[in-house]
Amino acid sequence: MGSTPQPRRGNTRQRIQDVAMELFADQGYDKTSLREIAERLDVTKAALYYHFKTKEDILNSLFEVLNRPVEELLAWGAEQPRTLETKQEILVRYSDALTAAAPLFRFMQENQATVRDLRIGHTMKHRVMALVDLLKDEDAPLSDQVRCFTALMAMHAGVFALRDAEGDPEEKREAALEVAVELVTRAHDHGPGGSAG
Amino acid sequence: MGSTPQPRRGNTRQRIQDVAMELFADQGYDKTSLREIAERLDVTKAALYYHFKTKEDILNSLFEVLNRPVEELLAWGAEQPRTLETKQEILVRYSDALTAAAPLFRFMQENQATVRDLRIGHTMKHRVMALVDLLKDEDAPLSDQVRCFTALMAMHAGVFALRDAEGDPEEKREAALEVAVELVTRAHDHGPGGSAG
Amino acid sequence: MGSTPQPRRGNTRQRIQDVAMELFADQGYDKTSLREIAERLDVTKAALYYHFKTKEDILNSLFEVLNRPVEELLAWGAEQPRTLETKQEILVRYSDALTAAAPLFRFMQENQATVRDLRIGHTMKHRVMALVDLLKDEDAPLSDQVRCFTALMAMHAGVFALRDAEGDPEEKREAALEVAVELVTRAHDHGPGGSAG
Amino acid sequence: MGSTPQPRRGNTRQRIQDVAMELFADQGYDKTSLREIAERLDVTKAALYYHFKTKEDILNSLFEVLNRPVEELLAWGAEQPRTLETKQEILVRYSDALTAAAPLFRFMQENQATVRDLRIGHTMKHRVMALVDLLKDEDAPLSDQVRCFTALMAMHAGVFALRDAEGDPEEKREAALEVAVELVTRAHDHGPGGSAG
DNA sequence: CATGAATGAGTGTTCATTCAT
DNA sequence: AATGAATGAACACTCATTCAT
């Protein structure tokens, strides 16, 4: 014979997502063409359109993996008392969610300009704002808001921005979490019952 | 001093840079076409090629505005003693440089995926790494490296990421600087002569 | 539980034809995709191919509804004497056939360029030419041929081209028929036994 | 030798219009691809986009050749008294305009479904409605409106629909004009000062 | 100092059609 | 009687870049 008939395997949708995630994270969304994704999978571009309505749709489907845990975290956090322990637990859980979806997160960070016009851009923005709201006290001074926001950024950094630095990934993650907790703790201490001045 | 770099009356080169900066910052590098830049200036695309060799060249020319002050800062910092005061001064000066080139910085942050393959991507990466080197003590533990790195990110955030939050830009900048100083101070205190354990 | 209605019996073929007719008439043949037809019916595109060999085949099947009455009319007309009364009766019957298959006719009129390459294009062309042959006298002058042809066009117009004008559809149809009869009568009067000069 | 360098000739825009008109009329708008147009001219598709913003824009540019004379005719007609002579003169002039832009007109007739969604579709519809308004008397009965409308259709037909019939084109045109005049005259005679009942 | 004209490579997307199940 | 999965060919359109003038 000569041509392997490529038995229509049923996992194509998943394989598209895997390859897309890899290429999006490596090269960026704009610079990754559907042709490239299709070629890697040895299918035609049209096959992608059987499984996803648009290019953005592929990205949306990837986003849900990250979005769901974060949404659950937000729901959980909204029901807890606004104690320091709660805040610390939120950071711990967020760190876990980040780690679980590390490539996507790196992607979001590096493609902000692109992602801004996409559906996931809006969603993501709201999620981060909601997280900050859970971490900061009401009417917190600007510098404390910055602390809480920076705490989240530290963890984002811990997952991917420090990837060029030496050291074990897990240790970096823990270091980032430590700094985040420190920042949020400081902000918390400034609050109504805090001790600092 | 020296010779005026614009011997001719024609300010087209400058106008190209202005428009490009605005569009790159607003829409991203990939999503800004030379056609769009040319149309805004009411010249043809070919005119752009009289002033710049490539699209990337326009970006490079914009980057120098930011790069020079930061390079000077690095040179200055390298000659200072590694005291806390020096580190604080570095942060103050960096904050100034950031503010002076805010749109470009926002652009760099939001277009990391694109910029990575470009010349300015490499340059920028080295600048940030060099800055962190000036801020952290040798052999600092990972968590202190994260603190120093996060300090820089806090200031980046203070310039643009917090732009959706309420409040006066100048106040945000000061808040970000305050948090950055705090982080670097903490890291410094952990050092050989520090007080923490 | 209640019964699941879904009378999904053997009427799919008919439902395809109904939806196709509607969409072809509304949007044109080229601009109506099989995907669209399938989606409206809540079946897959492949299901269409169980019932029809090609897209054109769906159209052909629709055409027969119109074609048969017109063919019968032609056969009947061919056996009648070439009197004015016969000609008037032909117009009346043609008007009926047109009304019965109004959407298809509108479609044929609006998609001439597309239909020309299709089987029904040829068929339709021959039918109209045969009709004109029944309406005009042999060796009629060019202007009378135009009258007969225009008579048919007036009726086509009466069915759909005037649909933007005010007025009741049935009245429009009658007005068109009146004008058509007038035109053919005039042509007839010019013939060998006619009175005009 | 081997490759003729094709000296950038300055008449490309015109050549695009010529080829497009021919192909649009022959094959229809949808079935004519920009690739085909470009290949005939031995330029790239991108060259077409230098001269026209979109495919529809090419068509629009062709339409103006027809549109201008008709618009002038409408303006002229609006200033004349509503006499029979005026109406006849309108038909004569319209016949001239039609002849001058015969291929485009054939195109409009055969691609109604496509043209409907395009800018020229709206324009054309208004032009024809305005023409009918000039030809018919106010409050004319439906059948007279049909006569006026049919008069226009007769002339359209005279230019292209009868192209399969035998005979000299100029003669066909005159025959069509004759029938049109006849129809409008009849409609006119039914008016306030008319003689018919 | 700048334009007019063009290119080559590419993009995301749509379509009618096929076929094993 | 119909689906799930896929294809190949096409499409309108955009882009950075070139170069003679």
CSV table of C-alpha atoms in Angstrom, one decimal, chain B:
chain,number,residue,atom,x,y,z
B,1,MET,CA,25.0,68.9,23.6
B,2,GLY,CA,26.1,68.3,20.0
B,3,SER,CA,24.4,68.6,16.7
B,4,THR,CA,20.6,68.9,16.4
B,5,PRO,CA,19.5,65.6,15.1
B,6,GLN,CA,16.8,67.2,12.9
B,7,PRO,CA,18.7,69.3,10.4
B,8,ARG,CA,15.6,69.4,8.0
B,9,ARG,CA,12.4,71.2,8.6
B,10,GLY,CA,10.5,68.0,7.9
B,11,ASN,CA,9.1,66.6,11.2
B,12,THR,CA,7.6,63.6,9.5
B,13,ARG,CA,9.9,61.2,11.3
B,14,GLN,CA,8.8,62.5,14.6
B,15,ARG,CA,5.2,62.3,13.6
B,16,ILE,CA,5.5,58.7,12.5
B,17,GLN,CA,7.0,57.9,15.9
B,18,ASP,CA,4.2,59.7,17.7
B,19,VAL,CA,1.4,58.0,15.8
B,20,ALA,CA,3.1,54.6,16.0
B,21,MET,CA,3.6,54.9,19.7
B,22,GLU,CA,-0.1,55.7,20.2
B,23,LEU,CA,-1.3,52.9,18.0
B,24,PHE,CA,1.1,50.3,19.3
B,25,ALA,CA,0.1,51.1,22.8
B,26,ASP,CA,-3.6,51.2,22.1
B,27,GLN,CA,-4.0,48.2,19.8
B,28,GLY,CA,-0.8,46.2,20.1
B,29,TYR,CA,2.1,45.8,17.7
B,30,ASP,CA,0.7,43.0,15.5
B,31,LYS,CA,-2.7,44.6,15.2
B,32,THR,CA,-1.3,47.9,14.1
B,33,SER,CA,-0.6,48.0,10.4
B,34,LEU,CA,1.7,50.3,8.6
B,35,ARG,CA,-1.3,51.2,6.4
B,36,GLU,CA,-3.1,52.5,9.5
B,37,ILE,CA,-0.1,54.6,10.6
B,38,ALA,CA,0.3,56.0,7.1
B,39,GLU,CA,-3.4,56.9,6.8
B,40,ARG,CA,-3.4,58.7,10.1
B,41,LEU,CA,-0.5,60.8,8.9
B,42,ASP,CA,-2.0,61.2,5.5
B,43,VAL,CA,1.1,59.9,3.7
B,44,THR,CA,1.6,56.7,1.8
B,45,LYS,CA,3.1,53.5,3.3
B,46,ALA,CA,6.1,54.0,1.1
B,47,ALA,CA,6.9,57.2,2.9
B,48,LEU,CA,7.3,55.3,6.1
B,49,TYR,CA,10.0,53.3,4.4
B,50,TYR,CA,11.9,56.4,3.6
B,51,HIS,CA,12.3,57.1,7.3
B,52,PHE,CA,12.5,53.6,8.7
B,53,LYS,CA,13.9,50.4,7.3
B,54,THR,CA,11.2,48.1,8.7
B,55,LYS,CA,8.2,48.1,11.0
B,56,GLU,CA,10.4,46.8,13.8
B,57,ASP,CA,12.7,49.7,13.2
B,58,ILE,CA,10.0,52.1,14.2
B,59,LEU,CA,9.5,50.3,17.4
B,60,ASN,CA,13.3,50.2,18.1
B,61,SER,CA,13.5,53.9,17.7
B,62,LEU,CA,10.7,54.3,20.2
B,63,PHE,CA,12.4,52.0,22.6
B,64,GLU,CA,15.6,54.1,22.8
B,65,VAL,CA,13.7,56.9,24.6
B,66,LEU,CA,13.0,54.5,27.4
B,67,ASN,CA,16.2,52.6,27.2
B,68,ARG,CA,18.7,55.4,27.6
B,69,PRO,CA,17.5,56.6,31.0
B,70,VAL,CA,17.3,53.1,32.3
B,71,GLU,CA,20.8,52.4,31.0
B,72,GLU,CA,22.1,55.5,32.7
B,73,LEU,CA,20.3,54.3,35.9
B,74,LEU,CA,22.0,51.0,35.7
B,75,ALA,CA,25.4,52.6,35.1
B,76,TRP,CA,24.9,54.9,38.1
B,77,GLY,CA,23.7,52.1,40.3
B,78,ALA,CA,26.7,49.9,39.5
B,79,GLU,CA,29.0,52.5,40.9
B,80,GLN,CA,27.1,53.0,44.2
B,81,PRO,CA,27.6,51.1,47.4
B,82,ARG,CA,25.0,48.3,47.8
B,83,THR,CA,23.2,50.2,50.7
B,84,LEU,CA,19.5,50.4,51.3
B,85,GLU,CA,19.6,54.1,50.5
B,86,THR,CA,21.0,53.3,47.1
B,87,LYS,CA,18.3,50.7,46.4
B,88,GLN,CA,15.6,53.1,47.4
B,89,GLU,CA,17.1,55.8,45.1
B,90,ILE,CA,17.2,53.2,42.3
B,91,LEU,CA,13.5,52.6,42.7
B,92,VAL,CA,12.7,56.3,42.8
B,93,ARG,CA,14.7,56.9,39.6
B,94,TYR,CA,13.1,53.9,37.9
B,95,SER,CA,9.7,55.1,38.8
B,96,ASP,CA,10.6,58.4,37.1
B,97,ALA,CA,11.8,56.7,34.0
B,98,LEU,CA,8.7,54.6,33.9
B,99,THR,CA,6.5,57.6,34.1
B,100,ALA,CA,8.4,59.4,31.4
B,101,ALA,CA,7.8,56.6,29.0
B,102,ALA,CA,4.5,55.3,30.3
B,103,PRO,CA,2.9,54.3,27.0
B,104,LEU,CA,5.9,52.4,25.8
B,105,PHE,CA,6.0,50.6,29.0
B,106,ARG,CA,2.4,49.7,28.9
B,107,PHE,CA,3.1,48.4,25.4
B,108,MET,CA,6.0,46.2,26.5
B,109,GLN,CA,3.9,44.7,29.2
B,110,GLU,CA,0.9,44.0,27.1
B,111,ASN,CA,2.9,42.7,24.1
B,112,GLN,CA,5.3,40.4,25.7
B,113,ALA,CA,4.6,37.5,23.3
B,114,THR,CA,5.3,39.7,20.3
B,115,VAL,CA,8.2,41.6,21.8
B,116,ARG,CA,10.0,38.5,22.8
B,117,ASP,CA,11.1,37.7,19.2
B,118,LEU,CA,12.1,41.3,18.7
B,119,ARG,CA,15.4,43.0,19.5
B,120,ILE,CA,13.9,45.1,22.2
B,121,GLY,CA,12.6,42.0,23.9
B,122,HIS,CA,16.1,40.8,24.6
B,123,THR,CA,17.3,44.2,25.6
B,124,MET,CA,14.4,44.7,28.0
B,125,LYS,CA,14.8,41.4,29.6
B,126,HIS,CA,18.5,42.1,30.3
B,127,ARG,CA,17.7,45.5,31.7
B,128,VAL,CA,15.2,44.1,34.2
B,129,MET,CA,17.5,41.3,35.2
B,130,ALA,CA,20.3,43.8,35.8
B,131,LEU,CA,18.0,46.0,37.9
B,132,VAL,CA,17.0,43.0,40.0
B,133,ASP,CA,20.7,42.3,40.5
B,134,LEU,CA,21.2,45.8,41.8
B,135,LEU,CA,18.3,45.5,44.2
B,136,LYS,CA,19.0,42.1,45.7
B,137,ASP,CA,22.1,41.0,47.7
B,138,GLU,CA,24.3,38.3,46.4
B,139,ASP,CA,23.1,34.9,47.3
B,140,ALA,CA,19.8,36.2,48.5
B,141,PRO,CA,17.3,33.5,49.2
B,142,LEU,CA,14.7,32.9,46.5
B,143,SER,CA,11.9,34.7,48.4
B,144,ASP,CA,14.0,37.9,48.5
B,145,GLN,CA,14.7,37.6,44.8
B,146,VAL,CA,10.9,37.4,44.3
B,147,ARG,CA,10.5,40.5,46.5
B,148,CYS,CA,12.9,42.5,44.4
B,149,PHE,CA,11.3,41.3,41.2
B,150,THR,CA,7.9,41.9,42.5
B,151,ALA,CA,8.9,45.4,43.6
B,152,LEU,CA,9.6,46.2,39.9
B,153,MET,CA,6.3,44.7,38.9
B,154,ALA,CA,4.4,46.7,41.5
B,155,MET,CA,5.7,49.9,39.8
B,156,HIS,CA,4.9,48.7,36.4
B,157,ALA,CA,1.4,48.0,37.7
B,158,GLY,CA,1.3,51.4,39.3
B,159,VAL,CA,1.8,53.0,35.9
B,160,PHE,CA,-0.8,51.2,33.8
B,161,ALA,CA,-2.3,48.0,35.2
B,162,LEU,CA,-4.2,49.9,37.8
B,163,ARG,CA,-5.4,52.4,35.3
B,164,ASP,CA,-9.0,51.0,35.6
B,165,ALA,CA,-9.0,51.6,39.3
B,166,GLU,CA,-10.3,54.9,40.7
B,167,GLY,CA,-7.8,57.5,41.9
B,168,ASP,CA,-5.3,60.1,40.6
B,169,PRO,CA,-2.4,58.7,38.5
B,170,GLU,CA,0.2,60.4,40.5
B,171,GLU,CA,-1.2,59.0,43.7
B,172,LYS,CA,-1.2,55.5,42.3
B,173,ARG,CA,2.4,56.0,41.2
B,174,GLU,CA,3.4,57.0,44.7
B,175,ALA,CA,1.5,54.1,46.3
B,176,ALA,CA,3.2,51.7,43.9
B,177,LEU,CA,6.6,53.2,44.8
B,178,GLU,CA,5.8,52.9,48.5
B,179,VAL,CA,5.0,49.2,48.2
B,180,ALA,CA,8.1,48.6,46.1
B,181,VAL,CA,10.4,50.3,48.6
B,182,GLU,CA,8.8,48.2,51.3
B,183,LEU,CA,9.5,45.0,49.5
B,184,VAL,CA,13.1,45.9,48.7
B,185,THR,CA,13.6,47.0,52.3
B,186,ARG,CA,12.4,43.7,53.6
B,187,ALA,CA,14.6,41.9,51.3
B,188,HIS,CA,17.6,44.0,52.3
B,189,ASP,CA,16.9,43.4,56.0
B,190,HIS,CA,17.2,39.7,55.4
B,191,GLY,CA,20.7,40.2,54.1
B,192,PRO,CA,24.1,39.6,55.9
B,193,GLY,CA,23.7,42.6,58.1
B,194,GLY,CA,19.9,42.4,58.3
B,195,SER,CA,17.8,41.8,61.4
B,196,ALA,CA,15.3,39.1,60.3
B,197,GLY,CA,15.7,35.4,60.8
